[in-house]
Tab-separated table of C-alpha atoms in Angstrom:
chain	number	residue	atom	x	y	z
A	14	ARG	CA	-61.641	-178.849	-39.225
A	15	LEU	CA	-59.732	-175.694	-38.296
A	16	LEU	CA	-57.982	-175.716	-41.679
A	17	GLU	CA	-61.357	-175.929	-43.436
A	18	GLN	CA	-62.602	-172.920	-41.431
A	19	GLU	CA	-59.461	-170.951	-42.307
A	20	ARG	CA	-59.767	-171.843	-45.962
A	21	ASP	CA	-63.430	-170.817	-45.973
A	22	GLY	CA	-62.594	-167.475	-44.363
A	23	LEU	CA	-59.814	-166.779	-46.841
A	24	GLU	CA	-62.025	-167.739	-49.770
A	25	ARG	CA	-64.643	-165.244	-48.589
A	26	PHE	CA	-61.940	-162.601	-48.195
A	27	VAL	CA	-60.729	-163.232	-51.756
A	28	ARG	CA	-64.271	-162.926	-53.128
A	29	TYR	CA	-64.701	-159.712	-51.122
A	30	MET	CA	-61.423	-158.248	-52.460
A	31	SER	CA	-62.411	-159.212	-55.999
A	32	GLU	CA	-65.406	-156.891	-56.057
A	33	GLU	CA	-64.611	-153.650	-57.854
A	34	ALA	CA	-66.725	-151.514	-55.490
A	35	VAL	CA	-64.842	-152.899	-52.488
A	36	ARG	CA	-61.448	-152.211	-54.078
A	37	ARG	CA	-62.409	-148.646	-54.921
A	38	LYS	CA	-63.677	-148.054	-51.403
A	39	LEU	CA	-60.469	-149.462	-49.888
A	40	LEU	CA	-58.343	-147.283	-52.164
A	41	SER	CA	-60.238	-144.171	-51.078
A	42	MET	CA	-59.951	-144.890	-47.358
A	43	GLY	CA	-56.500	-143.538	-46.703
A	44	SER	CA	-53.124	-145.151	-46.505
A	45	LYS	CA	-52.567	-147.069	-49.703
A	46	GLY	CA	-49.207	-148.171	-48.347
A	47	GLN	CA	-50.903	-150.078	-45.524
A	48	LEU	CA	-53.356	-151.658	-47.956
A	49	PHE	CA	-50.503	-152.687	-50.240
A	50	LYS	CA	-48.652	-154.235	-47.302
A	51	LEU	CA	-51.742	-156.263	-46.421
A	52	LEU	CA	-52.078	-157.429	-50.007
A	53	LYS	CA	-48.384	-158.289	-50.217
A	54	ILE	CA	-48.727	-160.433	-47.105
A	55	LEU	CA	-51.722	-162.175	-48.656
A	56	ASN	CA	-49.803	-162.696	-51.890
A	57	ASP	CA	-46.784	-164.079	-50.027
A	58	PHE	CA	-49.103	-166.376	-48.096
A	59	VAL	CA	-50.433	-167.751	-51.371
A	60	VAL	CA	-46.901	-168.395	-52.624
A	61	ASP	CA	-45.532	-169.957	-49.439
A	62	VAL	CA	-48.517	-171.742	-47.897
A	63	GLY	CA	-51.745	-171.157	-49.767
A	64	LYS	CA	-50.744	-173.043	-52.893
A	65	HIS	CA	-51.075	-176.212	-50.830
A	66	TYR	CA	-54.611	-175.396	-49.662
A	67	PHE	CA	-56.267	-173.571	-52.553
A	68	THR	CA	-57.193	-174.492	-56.091
A	69	TRP	CA	-55.377	-172.725	-58.935
A	70	THR	CA	-58.560	-170.771	-59.617
A	71	GLN	CA	-58.575	-169.454	-56.050
A	72	VAL	CA	-54.883	-168.573	-56.226
A	73	ARG	CA	-55.444	-166.770	-59.534
A	74	SER	CA	-58.332	-164.857	-57.953
A	75	ILE	CA	-56.067	-163.653	-55.152
A	76	CYS	CA	-53.334	-162.645	-57.601
A	77	GLU	CA	-55.776	-160.814	-59.846
A	78	SER	CA	-57.266	-158.944	-56.893
A	79	VAL	CA	-53.825	-157.740	-55.919
A	80	GLY	CA	-53.008	-156.845	-59.510
A	81	TRP	CA	-56.199	-154.853	-59.993
A	82	LEU	CA	-55.503	-152.829	-56.877
A	83	TRP	CA	-52.076	-151.630	-57.867
A	84	GLU	CA	-53.072	-151.110	-61.491
A	85	GLU	CA	-55.957	-148.846	-60.444
A	86	ASP	CA	-53.842	-146.781	-58.095
A	87	GLN	CA	-51.941	-144.097	-60.007
A	88	SER	CA	-51.295	-141.595	-57.223
A	89	PRO	CA	-47.970	-142.787	-55.727
A	90	PRO	CA	-44.860	-142.962	-57.883
A	91	ILE	CA	-44.941	-146.088	-59.994
A	92	TYR	CA	-41.892	-147.535	-58.230
A	93	ASP	CA	-42.039	-146.467	-54.628
A	94	GLU	CA	-40.723	-149.137	-52.257
A	95	VAL	CA	-44.113	-150.571	-51.286
A	96	SER	CA	-45.287	-150.756	-54.898
A	97	TYR	CA	-42.001	-152.413	-55.911
A	98	LYS	CA	-42.378	-155.088	-53.215
A	99	LEU	CA	-45.999	-155.690	-54.147
A	100	ARG	CA	-45.131	-156.093	-57.826
A	101	LEU	CA	-42.295	-158.478	-56.967
A	102	SER	CA	-44.660	-160.502	-54.782
A	103	LEU	CA	-47.272	-160.581	-57.538
A	104	ALA	CA	-44.709	-161.684	-60.153
A	105	ASN	CA	-43.552	-164.452	-57.818
A	106	ALA	CA	-47.133	-165.638	-57.193
A	107	LEU	CA	-47.907	-165.619	-60.909
A	108	ALA	CA	-44.772	-167.637	-61.658
A	109	ILE	CA	-45.712	-170.211	-59.018
A	110	ILE	CA	-49.181	-170.767	-60.518
A	111	GLY	CA	-47.776	-171.092	-64.033
A	112	GLU	CA	-48.617	-167.618	-65.354
A	113	ARG	CA	-45.092	-167.248	-66.736
A	114	ARG	CA	-45.865	-164.647	-69.400
A	115	ASN	CA	-47.649	-162.321	-66.950
A	116	SER	CA	-44.920	-162.872	-64.382
A	117	GLU	CA	-42.192	-162.075	-66.902
A	118	ASN	CA	-43.966	-158.880	-68.004
A	119	ILE	CA	-43.892	-157.594	-64.437
A	120	LEU	CA	-40.355	-158.880	-63.934
A	121	ASN	CA	-39.129	-157.038	-67.050
A	122	GLN	CA	-40.556	-153.781	-65.658
A	123	LEU	CA	-38.867	-154.441	-62.320
A	124	GLU	CA	-35.534	-155.262	-63.989
A	125	ASN	CA	-35.654	-151.960	-65.885
A	126	TYR	CA	-36.314	-150.175	-62.607
A	127	VAL	CA	-33.534	-151.999	-60.742
A	128	ASP	CA	-31.072	-151.353	-63.574
A	129	SER	CA	-31.642	-147.632	-63.033
A	130	LEU	CA	-30.656	-147.842	-59.339
A	131	PRO	CA	-27.122	-146.810	-58.321
A	132	LEU	CA	-26.792	-150.014	-56.201
A	133	ARG	CA	-25.034	-148.097	-53.448
A	134	THR	CA	-27.541	-148.657	-50.662
A	135	GLU	CA	-28.553	-151.876	-48.959
A	136	ARG	CA	-32.120	-151.373	-50.216
A	137	ASP	CA	-30.912	-151.099	-53.837
A	138	LEU	CA	-28.825	-154.273	-53.486
A	139	LYS	CA	-31.775	-156.147	-51.982
A	140	ALA	CA	-33.990	-155.046	-54.867
A	141	LYS	CA	-31.428	-156.254	-57.418
A	142	ALA	CA	-30.996	-159.552	-55.536
A	143	ASP	CA	-34.758	-160.137	-55.289
A	144	VAL	CA	-35.300	-159.539	-59.000
A	145	THR	CA	-32.358	-161.767	-59.952
A	146	VAL	CA	-33.583	-164.637	-57.763
A	147	LEU	CA	-37.085	-164.308	-59.203
A	148	ARG	CA	-35.632	-164.491	-62.727
A	149	ALA	CA	-33.857	-167.690	-61.620
A	150	LYS	CA	-37.122	-169.141	-60.282
A	151	ILE	CA	-38.879	-168.466	-63.576
A	152	GLN	CA	-36.026	-170.062	-65.543
A	153	HIS	CA	-36.273	-173.090	-63.242
A	154	LEU	CA	-40.056	-173.354	-63.677
A	155	ILE	CA	-39.742	-173.443	-67.465
A	156	GLY	CA	-36.948	-176.019	-67.377
A	157	HIS	CA	-34.008	-173.788	-68.340
A	158	TYR	CA	-31.759	-175.211	-65.651
A	159	PRO	CA	-28.339	-173.821	-66.684
A	160	GLU	CA	-29.802	-170.296	-66.935
A	161	ALA	CA	-31.584	-170.756	-63.600
A	162	GLU	CA	-28.339	-171.866	-61.960
A	163	ARG	CA	-26.502	-168.844	-63.361
A	164	PHE	CA	-29.186	-166.439	-62.070
A	165	PHE	CA	-29.271	-168.159	-58.668
A	166	ASP	CA	-25.471	-167.821	-58.377
A	167	GLU	CA	-25.681	-164.114	-59.210
A	168	GLY	CA	-28.635	-163.663	-56.855
A	169	LEU	CA	-26.719	-165.336	-54.017
A	170	ARG	CA	-23.750	-163.034	-54.548
A	171	LEU	CA	-26.044	-159.995	-54.404
A	172	GLN	CA	-27.972	-161.330	-51.397
A	173	GLN	CA	-24.776	-161.936	-49.443
A	174	ALA	CA	-23.688	-158.355	-50.131
A	175	ALA	CA	-27.098	-156.981	-49.114
A	176	TYR	CA	-28.186	-159.239	-46.249
A	177	GLY	CA	-24.939	-160.651	-44.899
A	178	PRO	CA	-23.867	-164.320	-45.055
A	179	ASP	CA	-26.223	-165.777	-42.409
A	180	HIS	CA	-29.626	-164.413	-43.414
A	181	PHE	CA	-32.675	-166.696	-43.862
A	182	THR	CA	-33.206	-165.356	-47.390
A	183	ILE	CA	-29.819	-166.725	-48.421
A	184	SER	CA	-30.532	-170.183	-47.015
A	185	ARG	CA	-33.783	-170.292	-49.014
A	186	THR	CA	-31.896	-169.359	-52.190
A	187	TYR	CA	-29.262	-172.048	-51.509
A	188	SER	CA	-32.087	-174.569	-51.209
A	189	LEU	CA	-33.555	-173.454	-54.539
A	190	LEU	CA	-30.099	-173.569	-56.152
A	191	ALA	CA	-29.584	-177.132	-54.908
A	192	THR	CA	-32.905	-178.161	-56.458
A	193	VAL	CA	-31.904	-176.602	-59.777
A	194	GLN	CA	-28.476	-178.239	-59.721
A	195	GLN	CA	-30.076	-181.626	-59.063
A	196	ALA	CA	-32.577	-181.100	-61.887
A	197	ASN	CA	-29.781	-179.951	-64.184
A	198	LYS	CA	-27.743	-183.119	-63.461
A	199	SER	CA	-30.797	-185.327	-64.071
A	200	PHE	CA	-31.545	-183.474	-67.310
A	201	GLN	CA	-27.933	-183.855	-68.536
A	202	CYS	CA	-28.031	-187.617	-67.836
A	203	LEU	CA	-30.945	-188.007	-70.245
């Protein structure tokens, strides 16, 4: 019963965020960074939990609402840190719901951005690691297991340099790599 109430509330929130007048009002209310953080959290929720409780149409509605917001907002630099994280989150959500082409378009933009970074700071290394792991996820989703494994290996190396060896992010990537390796072995046996 509680889950149904939560789902109903989130569905109403998605419909609310999908209205153009509401988005414009939110964008004019002040801190776009705070709004983007809220939307990133919502996007991450869809990827991690919501996909189990929503239909694909509802998930797409959430993703499109997020996408419309950052597309309409041209005032901050195109790749400030918050915008970068939001775009990465959106690309990940789109990949999860099978929107590979849209996800790859965003990912290509992010890869161009990351390639321009000097990779001297922890933040730069994290950005490179995040983009590499997302590329691996997309390769896995489309069944390109050897490529996915290669990207996961590179992503792990970058994550260990950026986060340290015992970070939760690394354990999640190891889990994804294990899934890809298992799929790759099964595929090779055929």
